[in-house]
Amino acid sequence: MEPDLWALGGIAVLAAVTFTLAARGAGSARTTSDFLAARRTVGVERNATAISGEYLSAASFLGVAGLVLKDGVQALWYPIGFTAGYLVLMLFVAAPLRRSGAYTLPDFVQARLDSYRLRQLATVLVVLIGWLYLVPQLQAAGLTLSTITDMPYWSGIVVVAVLVLLGVLGGMRAATLVQAFQYWVKLCAITVPAFVLCLVFLDGDSQHRRGLDEAVPPVFERDTTVRLSIDVRLQVTEPVWLRVEGGTGAGVLGDDPAPGPSSVYVSPGEYPVSAGTELRFPAGAPVPVVDDAVAENRSWLLPQDDGARGLFETYSLILATFLGTMGLPHVLVRFYTNPSGHAARRTTLFVLALLGAFYLFPTVFGLLSRFHAPQLLVTGRTDAAVLQLPGAMLGNWAGGLLGAITAAGAFAAFLATSGGLVMSVVGVLSDDVLPGRTWDVRLISLGAAAIPAALALSAMGRDIAQSVGLAFAMAASTFFPLLVLGVWWRRLTAAGAAAGLLTGGSLVLAAVVLGMFVADTQSWWATVLQQPAAITVPIAFLVTFVVSRATRHRVPPGTARVMLRMHAPDRLGFVHDRLESSGGEGGQPHARGRHHR
Amino acid sequence: MTTGRDSEATDPRVPRRKRVVLADRRGTREIPRTMMELEEQNSVGEALVSHLMKVQLRSSLLLAGIIAVALCGLPVLFWLVPAVAEATVFGVSLPWLLLGVLPFPFMVLIGYLSTRDAERHEREFLRMVEK
């Protein structure tokens, strides 16, 4: 039980510090506009740190290492894509978007295309993407708590949902501080254990490093007992002796139908094994892996050995992540806290460096887990690699302490990202559904957090990074064409934008729904449904373009002026902010905000 | 003159508001004239903005092209030339190095170049309109 207490202690400390910061910051938020946009008084460095803190989600902190453990070098496209998304954002939309004065994507849509119906459509999509992104975060929270303690799966979801709600009620000003703090928590929580574990690894004997470029599965370093908590299909590539206890595993894995614990010889093949089964492996036994993981070390080490289907999958992922980041709801909101387009660009550059520094380390965890925590390949819960590796490598108090640090980092990831997402969903909902007063914002927050929590409770997710990938695909297939064409192409029309949003959105949604019914994960169909972006993004882009051309007589009359505002340098002073022009929501005289013009 | 400021000037709760706003614009003497010219959207102003957009887009597309070739070319390279996928550098597998470490400094570099270019174009634009 000792490691559990360590980890819970780490989480408790993190939560306590977070709330102290949030409570102190909340004192200075007075009006609705303070609440939402921090009055743009936040410096570039702090803002960049907060953006990174908000952006590094469970998918980055836990998911990347888990996928590296499972899929090997191919999984590295996730961290690349998560970072490159900001680069593309910076190249094409950061400064103009900031100057457009839009606080949310629906704001941008209305400012640029002057259509209220399109604004409503954008609102629906923002909420949809926000929830698609929130559900895996909450599922990861459930996984984390149930991994490090014996608490049930739902408890983690409820804990994070409640913490996020409390955090959101603290307001954006506090969120900037809290999220900047959480970036450093996450960076430390991944670098410190990574360095220590690397030293331990290099210090240890190198016997199991030998097999890395051979076509053999990883092996258990010592006698290991693995308890399955979900049904899995195990692929056995090398015959293995093991003992089976409980569940239906005994009948399936071995010929010996005798009840009770007994050693069985399992020959190569695929075996469905039910939850509750306990498998005991002797030291040196080859590891059977879940059916969607790469079984052999050699193909795990090498990229692109899946032929054309693998190539399609990689490019689809690249398109989704590179182009989807700019359409994520919590990303744009953060950019509004920059004082100018110029600052928006500099902030993004800073963000690129901060993200790059972080993403060097999950890979280390994934690599080391392949040697030291192969039991995760049997249980299928590879997302827990970052949490369990320290304990698996160092059984003593040091492992417990490092485990506590990574658990606290994981919680920082859930809290920061979920908080940002809930906040941005609340932002669009309070604009378009209930005209905003601070009171309403609180009520909407409750709804915005409760619905994804209910969705997360209803199902155990697949890999976190992959589920998040769908939110990216959705964003890339809807808001990417709208934003890029909206910023750079004068002839975009509301009809074209609406057609693009509807086409891209419904195609990805169809892929998500159909994907639930495809069982064979290795077929072309399953690949396309899991990574639809390579098909949906070009289609959405094309539809937006073609319909805009077809309705060219309906280009909004104010287009030239909007273009001028977006592209003219900040010094000319065209920036016309939403909060200032509307005279402050809730009818407050908005005296202090005026000076920022 | 924007509508926001008009409504505020007539707001009884905030008398003489306008003076404060004007005082806030110190140090930008040239701007109102330029703004008016550009906002009138005559052919000169329009051409200037179009030109700025064109140069900004061009340099963004150029840098995006570099990323596309350098990063997005890797999967095809690994696929077509298995020797690259199997190579090792200082005992580290080359693909892991190319995908796990190098993209991040590379992206920061591209980001830096793009900021520098965009800011230079904006300075040139300002020089042109403020002549």
PDB file of N, CA, C and O in Angstrom, chain A residues 73 77 80 83-84 87 90-91 99 298 301-304 311 315 342 345-346 349 359 488 490 560-561 564 567 569 571-572 574 591 594-595 597, chain B residues 8 17 20 24 31 35 39 41 46 49-50 52-53 60 67 71-72 75-76 79 85-86 96 99 104 107 111-112 114-115 118-119 122 125 130:
ATOM      1  N   VAL A  73       8.440   3.428 -32.568  1.00  0.00           N
ATOM      2  CA  VAL A  73       8.867   4.705 -33.141  1.00  0.00           C
ATOM      3  C   VAL A  73       7.725   5.433 -33.860  1.00  0.00           C
ATOM      4  O   VAL A  73       7.686   6.654 -33.915  1.00  0.00           O
ATOM      5  N   TRP A  77       5.108  10.332 -33.900  1.00  0.00           N
ATOM      6  CA  TRP A  77       4.412  11.348 -34.694  1.00  0.00           C
ATOM      7  C   TRP A  77       3.402  12.118 -33.866  1.00  0.00           C
ATOM      8  O   TRP A  77       3.040  13.242 -34.213  1.00  0.00           O
ATOM      9  N   ILE A  80       5.279  15.071 -32.239  1.00  0.00           N
ATOM     10  CA  ILE A  80       5.659  15.982 -33.324  1.00  0.00           C
ATOM     11  C   ILE A  80       4.443  16.773 -33.776  1.00  0.00           C
ATOM     12  O   ILE A  80       4.481  18.003 -33.914  1.00  0.00           O
ATOM     13  N   THR A  83       3.184  19.461 -31.405  1.00  0.00           N
ATOM     14  CA  THR A  83       3.997  20.681 -31.434  1.00  0.00           C
ATOM     15  C   THR A  83       3.824  21.422 -32.750  1.00  0.00           C
ATOM     16  O   THR A  83       3.652  22.645 -32.769  1.00  0.00           O
ATOM     17  N   ALA A  84       3.876  20.681 -33.855  1.00  0.00           N
ATOM     18  CA  ALA A  84       3.817  21.320 -35.170  1.00  0.00           C
ATOM     19  C   ALA A  84       2.501  22.065 -35.360  1.00  0.00           C
ATOM     20  O   ALA A  84       2.441  23.029 -36.114  1.00  0.00           O
ATOM     21  N   LEU A  87       3.127  25.459 -34.703  1.00  0.00           N
ATOM     22  CA  LEU A  87       3.928  26.091 -35.745  1.00  0.00           C
ATOM     23  C   LEU A  87       3.031  26.534 -36.901  1.00  0.00           C
ATOM     24  O   LEU A  87       3.129  27.666 -37.396  1.00  0.00           O
ATOM     25  N   MET A  90       1.046  29.431 -35.948  1.00  0.00           N
ATOM     26  CA  MET A  90       1.840  30.641 -35.956  1.00  0.00           C
ATOM     27  C   MET A  90       2.053  31.156 -37.374  1.00  0.00           C
ATOM     28  O   MET A  90       1.956  32.354 -37.639  1.00  0.00           O
ATOM     29  N   LEU A  91       2.320  30.225 -38.299  1.00  0.00           N
ATOM     30  CA  LEU A  91       2.596  30.633 -39.678  1.00  0.00           C
ATOM     31  C   LEU A  91       1.380  31.284 -40.309  1.00  0.00           C
ATOM     32  O   LEU A  91       1.505  32.245 -41.056  1.00  0.00           O
ATOM     33  N   ARG A  99      -5.680  39.937 -34.037  1.00  0.00           N
ATOM     34  CA  ARG A  99      -6.106  41.285 -34.409  1.00  0.00           C
ATOM     35  C   ARG A  99      -7.573  41.342 -34.792  1.00  0.00           C
ATOM     36  O   ARG A  99      -8.185  42.398 -34.764  1.00  0.00           O
ATOM     37  N   ARG A 298      11.872  -5.847 -32.992  1.00  0.00           N
ATOM     38  CA  ARG A 298      12.467  -5.284 -34.194  1.00  0.00           C
ATOM     39  C   ARG A 298      11.484  -4.393 -34.944  1.00  0.00           C
ATOM     40  O   ARG A 298      11.824  -3.274 -35.338  1.00  0.00           O
ATOM     41  N   LEU A 301      11.003  -1.205 -33.231  1.00  0.00           N
ATOM     42  CA  LEU A 301      12.105  -0.256 -33.354  1.00  0.00           C
ATOM     43  C   LEU A 301      12.094   0.491 -34.687  1.00  0.00           C
ATOM     44  O   LEU A 301      12.547   1.620 -34.781  1.00  0.00           O
ATOM     45  N   LEU A 302      11.575  -0.145 -35.725  1.00  0.00           N
ATOM     46  CA  LEU A 302      11.690   0.419 -37.069  1.00  0.00           C
ATOM     47  C   LEU A 302      10.412   1.132 -37.492  1.00  0.00           C
ATOM     48  O   LEU A 302       9.311   0.693 -37.169  1.00  0.00           O
ATOM     49  N   PRO A 303      10.543   2.244 -38.220  1.00  0.00           N
ATOM     50  CA  PRO A 303       9.364   2.951 -38.708  1.00  0.00           C
ATOM     51  C   PRO A 303       8.846   2.354 -40.009  1.00  0.00           C
ATOM     52  O   PRO A 303       9.579   1.691 -40.730  1.00  0.00           O
ATOM     53  N   GLN A 304       7.588   2.634 -40.265  1.00  0.00           N
ATOM     54  CA  GLN A 304       6.967   2.308 -41.568  1.00  0.00           C
ATOM     55  C   GLN A 304       7.175   0.875 -42.018  1.00  0.00           C
ATOM     56  O   GLN A 304       7.673   0.618 -43.101  1.00  0.00           O
ATOM     57  N   LEU A 311       1.431   3.898 -43.969  1.00  0.00           N
ATOM     58  CA  LEU A 311       1.773   5.213 -44.512  1.00  0.00           C
ATOM     59  C   LEU A 311       0.564   6.141 -44.477  1.00  0.00           C
ATOM     60  O   LEU A 311       0.648   7.300 -44.069  1.00  0.00           O
ATOM     61  N   TYR A 315       0.249   9.688 -42.373  1.00  0.00           N
ATOM     62  CA  TYR A 315      -0.057  10.982 -42.977  1.00  0.00           C
ATOM     63  C   TYR A 315      -1.377  11.545 -42.473  1.00  0.00           C
ATOM     64  O   TYR A 315      -1.545  12.754 -42.335  1.00  0.00           O
ATOM     65  N   HIS A 342       1.378  41.057 -32.690  1.00  0.00           N
ATOM     66  CA  HIS A 342       2.817  40.914 -32.542  1.00  0.00           C
ATOM     67  C   HIS A 342       3.149  40.022 -31.342  1.00  0.00           C
ATOM     68  O   HIS A 342       3.925  39.068 -31.437  1.00  0.00           O
ATOM     69  N   ARG A 345       2.362  36.340 -31.880  1.00  0.00           N
ATOM     70  CA  ARG A 345       3.395  35.598 -32.600  1.00  0.00           C
ATOM     71  C   ARG A 345       4.536  35.215 -31.665  1.00  0.00           C
ATOM     72  O   ARG A 345       4.983  34.072 -31.648  1.00  0.00           O
ATOM     73  N   ARG A 346       4.997  36.183 -30.889  1.00  0.00           N
ATOM     74  CA  ARG A 346       6.115  35.895 -29.974  1.00  0.00           C
ATOM     75  C   ARG A 346       5.721  34.831 -28.954  1.00  0.00           C
ATOM     76  O   ARG A 346       6.527  33.983 -28.599  1.00  0.00           O
ATOM     77  N   LEU A 349       6.017  31.439 -30.473  1.00  0.00           N
ATOM     78  CA  LEU A 349       7.403  30.987 -30.591  1.00  0.00           C
ATOM     79  C   LEU A 349       7.873  30.407 -29.259  1.00  0.00           C
ATOM     80  O   LEU A 349       8.494  29.338 -29.202  1.00  0.00           O
ATOM     81  N   TYR A 359       8.342  17.466 -24.760  1.00  0.00           N
ATOM     82  CA  TYR A 359       8.089  16.240 -25.530  1.00  0.00           C
ATOM     83  C   TYR A 359       9.315  15.366 -25.715  1.00  0.00           C
ATOM     84  O   TYR A 359       9.211  14.270 -26.265  1.00  0.00           O
ATOM     85  N   TRP A 488      -6.934  34.452 -45.159  1.00  0.00           N
ATOM     86  CA  TRP A 488      -6.124  34.797 -46.334  1.00  0.00           C
ATOM     87  C   TRP A 488      -6.898  34.967 -47.632  1.00  0.00           C
ATOM     88  O   TRP A 488      -6.322  35.389 -48.631  1.00  0.00           O
ATOM     89  N   ARG A 490     -10.109  36.583 -49.609  1.00  0.00           N
ATOM     90  CA  ARG A 490     -11.198  37.551 -49.485  1.00  0.00           C
ATOM     91  C   ARG A 490     -12.534  37.001 -49.949  1.00  0.00           C
ATOM     92  O   ARG A 490     -13.577  37.534 -49.622  1.00  0.00           O
ATOM     93  N   ALA A 560     -13.300  43.767 -46.916  1.00  0.00           N
ATOM     94  CA  ALA A 560     -12.035  44.487 -47.073  1.00  0.00           C
ATOM     95  C   ALA A 560     -11.620  45.108 -45.752  1.00  0.00           C
ATOM     96  O   ALA A 560     -10.444  45.081 -45.368  1.00  0.00           O
ATOM     97  N   ARG A 561     -12.576  45.612 -45.012  1.00  0.00           N
ATOM     98  CA  ARG A 561     -12.275  46.260 -43.743  1.00  0.00           C
ATOM     99  C   ARG A 561     -11.768  45.235 -42.714  1.00  0.00           C
ATOM    100  O   ARG A 561     -10.812  45.488 -41.987  1.00  0.00           O
ATOM    101  N   LEU A 564      -8.282  44.278 -43.558  1.00  0.00           N
ATOM    102  CA  LEU A 564      -7.363  45.350 -43.154  1.00  0.00           C
ATOM    103  C   LEU A 564      -7.059  45.245 -41.664  1.00  0.00           C
ATOM    104  O   LEU A 564      -5.914  45.311 -41.229  1.00  0.00           O
ATOM    105  N   HIS A 567      -4.744  42.232 -40.921  1.00  0.00           N
ATOM    106  CA  HIS A 567      -3.382  42.160 -41.434  1.00  0.00           C
ATOM    107  C   HIS A 567      -2.554  43.413 -41.201  1.00  0.00           C
ATOM    108  O   HIS A 567      -1.328  43.357 -41.256  1.00  0.00           O
ATOM    109  N   PRO A 569      -0.400  46.097 -39.381  1.00  0.00           N
ATOM    110  CA  PRO A 569       0.403  45.984 -38.159  1.00  0.00           C
ATOM    111  C   PRO A 569      -0.286  46.635 -36.966  1.00  0.00           C
ATOM    112  O   PRO A 569      -1.050  47.585 -37.129  1.00  0.00           O
ATOM    113  N   ARG A 571       0.572  48.679 -34.734  1.00  0.00           N
ATOM    114  CA  ARG A 571       0.778  50.083 -34.420  1.00  0.00           C
ATOM    115  C   ARG A 571      -0.265  50.972 -35.052  1.00  0.00           C
ATOM    116  O   ARG A 571      -0.530  52.072 -34.592  1.00  0.00           O
ATOM    117  N   LEU A 572      -0.854  50.521 -36.157  1.00  0.00           N
ATOM    118  CA  LEU A 572      -1.856  51.353 -36.809  1.00  0.00           C
ATOM    119  C   LEU A 572      -3.153  51.389 -36.019  1.00  0.00           C
ATOM    120  O   LEU A 572      -4.024  52.213 -36.278  1.00  0.00           O
ATOM    121  N   PHE A 574      -5.834  49.232 -35.559  1.00  0.00           N
ATOM    122  CA  PHE A 574      -7.153  48.823 -36.047  1.00  0.00           C
ATOM    123  C   PHE A 574      -7.815  47.799 -35.142  1.00  0.00           C
ATOM    124  O   PHE A 574      -8.969  47.468 -35.313  1.00  0.00           O
ATOM    125  N   ALA A 591     -14.748  51.071 -17.429  1.00  0.00           N
ATOM    126  CA  ALA A 591     -13.813  52.173 -17.521  1.00  0.00           C
ATOM    127  C   ALA A 591     -12.364  51.716 -17.662  1.00  0.00           C
ATOM    128  O   ALA A 591     -11.644  52.203 -18.515  1.00  0.00           O
ATOM    129  N   ARG A 594     -10.761  50.250 -21.068  1.00  0.00           N
ATOM    130  CA  ARG A 594     -10.620  51.151 -22.209  1.00  0.00           C
ATOM    131  C   ARG A 594      -9.187  51.529 -22.512  1.00  0.00           C
ATOM    132  O   ARG A 594      -8.835  51.804 -23.640  1.00  0.00           O
ATOM    133  N   HIS A 595      -8.394  51.600 -21.511  1.00  0.00           N
ATOM    134  CA  HIS A 595      -7.059  52.133 -21.719  1.00  0.00           C
ATOM    135  C   HIS A 595      -6.165  51.232 -22.542  1.00  0.00           C
ATOM    136  O   HIS A 595      -5.095  51.633 -22.927  1.00  0.00           O
ATOM    137  N   ARG A 597      -6.591  50.159 -25.441  1.00  0.00           N
ATOM    138  CA  ARG A 597      -6.714  50.287 -26.880  1.00  0.00           C
ATOM    139  C   ARG A 597      -5.432  50.750 -27.534  1.00  0.00           C
ATOM    140  O   ARG A 597      -4.727  51.586 -27.073  1.00  0.00           O
TER     141      ARG A 597
ATOM    142  N   GLU B   8     -20.166  55.905 -25.924  1.00  0.00           N
ATOM    143  CA  GLU B   8     -19.612  56.187 -24.626  1.00  0.00           C
ATOM    144  C   GLU B   8     -19.615  57.685 -24.332  1.00  0.00           C
ATOM    145  O   GLU B   8     -19.850  58.114 -23.213  1.00  0.00           O
ATOM    146  N   ARG B  17     -15.466  61.479 -21.342  1.00  0.00           N
ATOM    147  CA  ARG B  17     -14.719  60.260 -21.539  1.00  0.00           C
ATOM    148  C   ARG B  17     -13.724  60.408 -22.675  1.00  0.00           C
ATOM    149  O   ARG B  17     -12.618  59.917 -22.651  1.00  0.00           O
ATOM    150  N   VAL B  20      -9.985  61.376 -22.321  1.00  0.00           N
ATOM    151  CA  VAL B  20      -9.069  60.357 -21.808  1.00  0.00           C
ATOM    152  C   VAL B  20      -8.592  59.450 -22.939  1.00  0.00           C
ATOM    153  O   VAL B  20      -7.415  59.163 -23.064  1.00  0.00           O
ATOM    154  N   ASP B  24      -4.755  58.943 -24.497  1.00  0.00           N
ATOM    155  CA  ASP B  24      -4.121  57.640 -24.520  1.00  0.00           C
ATOM    156  C   ASP B  24      -3.354  57.404 -25.813  1.00  0.00           C
ATOM    157  O   ASP B  24      -2.568  56.492 -25.925  1.00  0.00           O
ATOM    158  N   ILE B  31      -0.640  58.181 -36.941  1.00  0.00           N
ATOM    159  CA  ILE B  31      -1.554  57.087 -37.221  1.00  0.00           C
ATOM    160  C   ILE B  31      -2.931  57.507 -37.729  1.00  0.00           C
ATOM    161  O   ILE B  31      -3.398  56.924 -38.704  1.00  0.00           O
ATOM    162  N   MET B  35      -4.610  55.767 -40.879  1.00  0.00           N
ATOM    163  CA  MET B  35      -5.795  54.953 -40.669  1.00  0.00           C
ATOM    164  C   MET B  35      -6.912  55.383 -41.589  1.00  0.00           C
ATOM    165  O   MET B  35      -7.564  54.556 -42.214  1.00  0.00           O
ATOM    166  N   GLU B  39      -8.654  53.094 -44.189  1.00  0.00           N
ATOM    167  CA  GLU B  39     -10.042  52.705 -43.941  1.00  0.00           C
ATOM    168  C   GLU B  39     -10.971  53.164 -45.051  1.00  0.00           C
ATOM    169  O   GLU B  39     -12.025  52.595 -45.249  1.00  0.00           O
ATOM    170  N   GLN B  41     -10.501  52.738 -47.927  1.00  0.00           N
ATOM    171  CA  GLN B  41     -10.479  51.644 -48.898  1.00  0.00           C
ATOM    172  C   GLN B  41     -10.398  52.146 -50.330  1.00  0.00           C
ATOM    173  O   GLN B  41     -11.040  51.618 -51.221  1.00  0.00           O
ATOM    174  N   GLU B  46      -6.126  49.792 -50.559  1.00  0.00           N
ATOM    175  CA  GLU B  46      -6.432  48.394 -50.860  1.00  0.00           C
ATOM    176  C   GLU B  46      -5.205  47.681 -51.406  1.00  0.00           C
ATOM    177  O   GLU B  46      -4.873  46.577 -50.986  1.00  0.00           O
ATOM    178  N   VAL B  49      -2.612  46.953 -48.606  1.00  0.00           N
ATOM    179  CA  VAL B  49      -2.946  45.820 -47.743  1.00  0.00           C
ATOM    180  C   VAL B  49      -2.810  44.503 -48.514  1.00  0.00           C
ATOM    181  O   VAL B  49      -2.275  43.524 -48.005  1.00  0.00           O
ATOM    182  N   SER B  50      -3.279  44.512 -49.749  1.00  0.00           N
ATOM    183  CA  SER B  50      -3.153  43.296 -50.557  1.00  0.00           C
ATOM    184  C   SER B  50      -1.698  42.886 -50.697  1.00  0.00           C
ATOM    185  O   SER B  50      -1.355  41.703 -50.584  1.00  0.00           O
ATOM    186  N   LEU B  52       0.760  43.600 -48.637  1.00  0.00           N
ATOM    187  CA  LEU B  52       1.244  43.071 -47.352  1.00  0.00           C
ATOM    188  C   LEU B  52       0.799  41.622 -47.171  1.00  0.00           C
ATOM    189  O   LEU B  52       1.597  40.746 -46.819  1.00  0.00           O
ATOM    190  N   MET B  53      -0.494  41.372 -47.459  1.00  0.00           N
ATOM    191  CA  MET B  53      -1.001  40.014 -47.308  1.00  0.00           C
ATOM    192  C   MET B  53      -0.234  39.050 -48.191  1.00  0.00           C
ATOM    193  O   MET B  53       0.092  37.935 -47.791  1.00  0.00           O
ATOM    194  N   SER B  60       5.032  32.651 -45.320  1.00  0.00           N
ATOM    195  CA  SER B  60       4.460  31.559 -44.525  1.00  0.00           C
ATOM    196  C   SER B  60       4.417  30.263 -45.323  1.00  0.00           C
ATOM    197  O   SER B  60       4.759  29.199 -44.817  1.00  0.00           O
ATOM    198  N   ILE B  67       8.748  22.727 -43.893  1.00  0.00           N
ATOM    199  CA  ILE B  67       8.303  21.716 -42.925  1.00  0.00           C
ATOM    200  C   ILE B  67       7.753  20.500 -43.650  1.00  0.00           C
ATOM    201  O   ILE B  67       8.042  19.362 -43.291  1.00  0.00           O
ATOM    202  N   LEU B  71       9.737  17.296 -42.641  1.00  0.00           N
ATOM    203  CA  LEU B  71       9.093  16.391 -41.684  1.00  0.00           C
ATOM    204  C   LEU B  71       8.201  15.373 -42.376  1.00  0.00           C
ATOM    205  O   LEU B  71       8.298  14.173 -42.152  1.00  0.00           O
ATOM    206  N   CYS B  72       7.325  15.865 -43.247  1.00  0.00           N
ATOM    207  CA  CYS B  72       6.358  14.963 -43.851  1.00  0.00           C
ATOM    208  C   CYS B  72       7.011  14.067 -44.887  1.00  0.00           C
ATOM    209  O   CYS B  72       6.417  13.083 -45.338  1.00  0.00           O
ATOM    210  N   PRO B  75       8.204   9.815 -43.444  1.00  0.00           N
ATOM    211  CA  PRO B  75       7.563   8.503 -43.581  1.00  0.00           C
ATOM    212  C   PRO B  75       7.843   7.852 -44.934  1.00  0.00           C
ATOM    213  O   PRO B  75       8.161   6.662 -45.002  1.00  0.00           O
ATOM    214  N   VAL B  76       7.751   8.658 -46.002  1.00  0.00           N
ATOM    215  CA  VAL B  76       8.001   8.100 -47.334  1.00  0.00           C
ATOM    216  C   VAL B  76       9.458   7.647 -47.450  1.00  0.00           C
ATOM    217  O   VAL B  76       9.751   6.578 -47.989  1.00  0.00           O
ATOM    218  N   TRP B  79       9.989   4.478 -45.756  1.00  0.00           N
ATOM    219  CA  TRP B  79       9.285   3.409 -46.459  1.00  0.00           C
ATOM    220  C   TRP B  79      10.060   2.970 -47.700  1.00  0.00           C
ATOM    221  O   TRP B  79      10.230   1.786 -47.967  1.00  0.00           O
ATOM    222  N   ALA B  85      15.997   3.642 -42.292  1.00  0.00           N
ATOM    223  CA  ALA B  85      15.250   3.251 -41.102  1.00  0.00           C
ATOM    224  C   ALA B  85      16.094   2.381 -40.178  1.00  0.00           C
ATOM    225  O   ALA B  85      15.873   2.344 -38.980  1.00  0.00           O
ATOM    226  N   GLU B  86      17.051   1.676 -40.760  1.00  0.00           N
ATOM    227  CA  GLU B  86      17.816   0.751 -39.941  1.00  0.00           C
ATOM    228  C   GLU B  86      19.155   1.313 -39.486  1.00  0.00           C
ATOM    229  O   GLU B  86      19.859   0.667 -38.710  1.00  0.00           O
ATOM    230  N   TRP B  96      14.671   7.044 -34.507  1.00  0.00           N
ATOM    231  CA  TRP B  96      14.302   7.561 -33.180  1.00  0.00           C
ATOM    232  C   TRP B  96      14.876   8.964 -32.990  1.00  0.00           C
ATOM    233  O   TRP B  96      14.222   9.845 -32.438  1.00  0.00           O
ATOM    234  N   LEU B  99      12.892  11.388 -35.279  1.00  0.00           N
ATOM    235  CA  LEU B  99      11.509  11.649 -34.881  1.00  0.00           C
ATOM    236  C   LEU B  99      11.375  12.064 -33.422  1.00  0.00           C
ATOM    237  O   LEU B  99      10.442  12.766 -33.051  1.00  0.00           O
ATOM    238  N   PHE B 104      12.021  18.966 -32.762  1.00  0.00           N
ATOM    239  CA  PHE B 104      11.632  20.050 -31.860  1.00  0.00           C
ATOM    240  C   PHE B 104      12.504  21.296 -32.031  1.00  0.00           C
ATOM    241  O   PHE B 104      11.961  22.379 -32.240  1.00  0.00           O
ATOM    242  N   MET B 107      11.602  22.848 -35.344  1.00  0.00           N
ATOM    243  CA  MET B 107      10.359  23.625 -35.389  1.00  0.00           C
ATOM    244  C   MET B 107      10.543  24.981 -34.718  1.00  0.00           C
ATOM    245  O   MET B 107       9.973  25.989 -35.168  1.00  0.00           O
ATOM    246  N   GLY B 111       9.941  28.510 -36.515  1.00  0.00           N
ATOM    247  CA  GLY B 111       9.097  29.496 -35.847  1.00  0.00           C
ATOM    248  C   GLY B 111       9.802  30.823 -35.703  1.00  0.00           C
ATOM    249  O   GLY B 111       9.227  31.885 -35.961  1.00  0.00           O
ATOM    250  N   TYR B 112      11.085  30.762 -35.345  1.00  0.00           N
ATOM    251  CA  TYR B 112      11.856  31.992 -35.208  1.00  0.00           C
ATOM    252  C   TYR B 112      11.945  32.713 -36.551  1.00  0.00           C
ATOM    253  O   TYR B 112      11.722  33.933 -36.640  1.00  0.00           O
ATOM    254  N   SER B 114       9.942  32.547 -39.018  1.00  0.00           N
ATOM    255  CA  SER B 114       8.652  33.085 -39.448  1.00  0.00           C
ATOM    256  C   SER B 114       8.325  34.376 -38.689  1.00  0.00           C
ATOM    257  O   SER B 114       7.845  35.340 -39.281  1.00  0.00           O
ATOM    258  N   THR B 115       8.638  34.406 -37.383  1.00  0.00           N
ATOM    259  CA  THR B 115       8.412  35.651 -36.634  1.00  0.00           C
ATOM    260  C   THR B 115       9.235  36.780 -37.216  1.00  0.00           C
ATOM    261  O   THR B 115       8.742  37.891 -37.424  1.00  0.00           O
ATOM    262  N   ALA B 118       7.810  37.906 -40.605  1.00  0.00           N
ATOM    263  CA  ALA B 118       6.519  38.596 -40.508  1.00  0.00           C
ATOM    264  C   ALA B 118       6.724  39.994 -39.936  1.00  0.00           C
ATOM    265  O   ALA B 118       6.133  40.965 -40.416  1.00  0.00           O
ATOM    266  N   GLU B 119       7.599  40.108 -38.931  1.00  0.00           N
ATOM    267  CA  GLU B 119       7.807  41.428 -38.332  1.00  0.00           C
ATOM    268  C   GLU B 119       8.520  42.367 -39.304  1.00  0.00           C
ATOM    269  O   GLU B 119       8.245  43.566 -39.341  1.00  0.00           O
ATOM    270  N   GLU B 122       6.011  43.709 -41.700  1.00  0.00           N
ATOM    271  CA  GLU B 122       5.154  44.731 -41.093  1.00  0.00           C
ATOM    272  C   GLU B 122       5.892  46.065 -40.977  1.00  0.00           C
ATOM    273  O   GLU B 122       5.310  47.123 -41.192  1.00  0.00           O
ATOM    274  N   PHE B 125       5.867  47.662 -44.302  1.00  0.00           N
ATOM    275  CA  PHE B 125       4.544  48.193 -44.597  1.00  0.00           C
ATOM    276  C   PHE B 125       4.348  49.543 -43.901  1.00  0.00           C
ATOM    277  O   PHE B 125       3.889  50.514 -44.496  1.00  0.00           O
ATOM    278  N   GLU B 130       3.616  55.369 -43.811  1.00  0.00           N
ATOM    279  CA  GLU B 130       3.830  56.550 -42.985  1.00  0.00           C
ATOM    280  C   GLU B 130       4.735  57.583 -43.638  1.00  0.00           C
ATOM    281  O   GLU B 130       5.072  58.579 -43.031  1.00  0.00           O
TER     282      GLU B 130
END
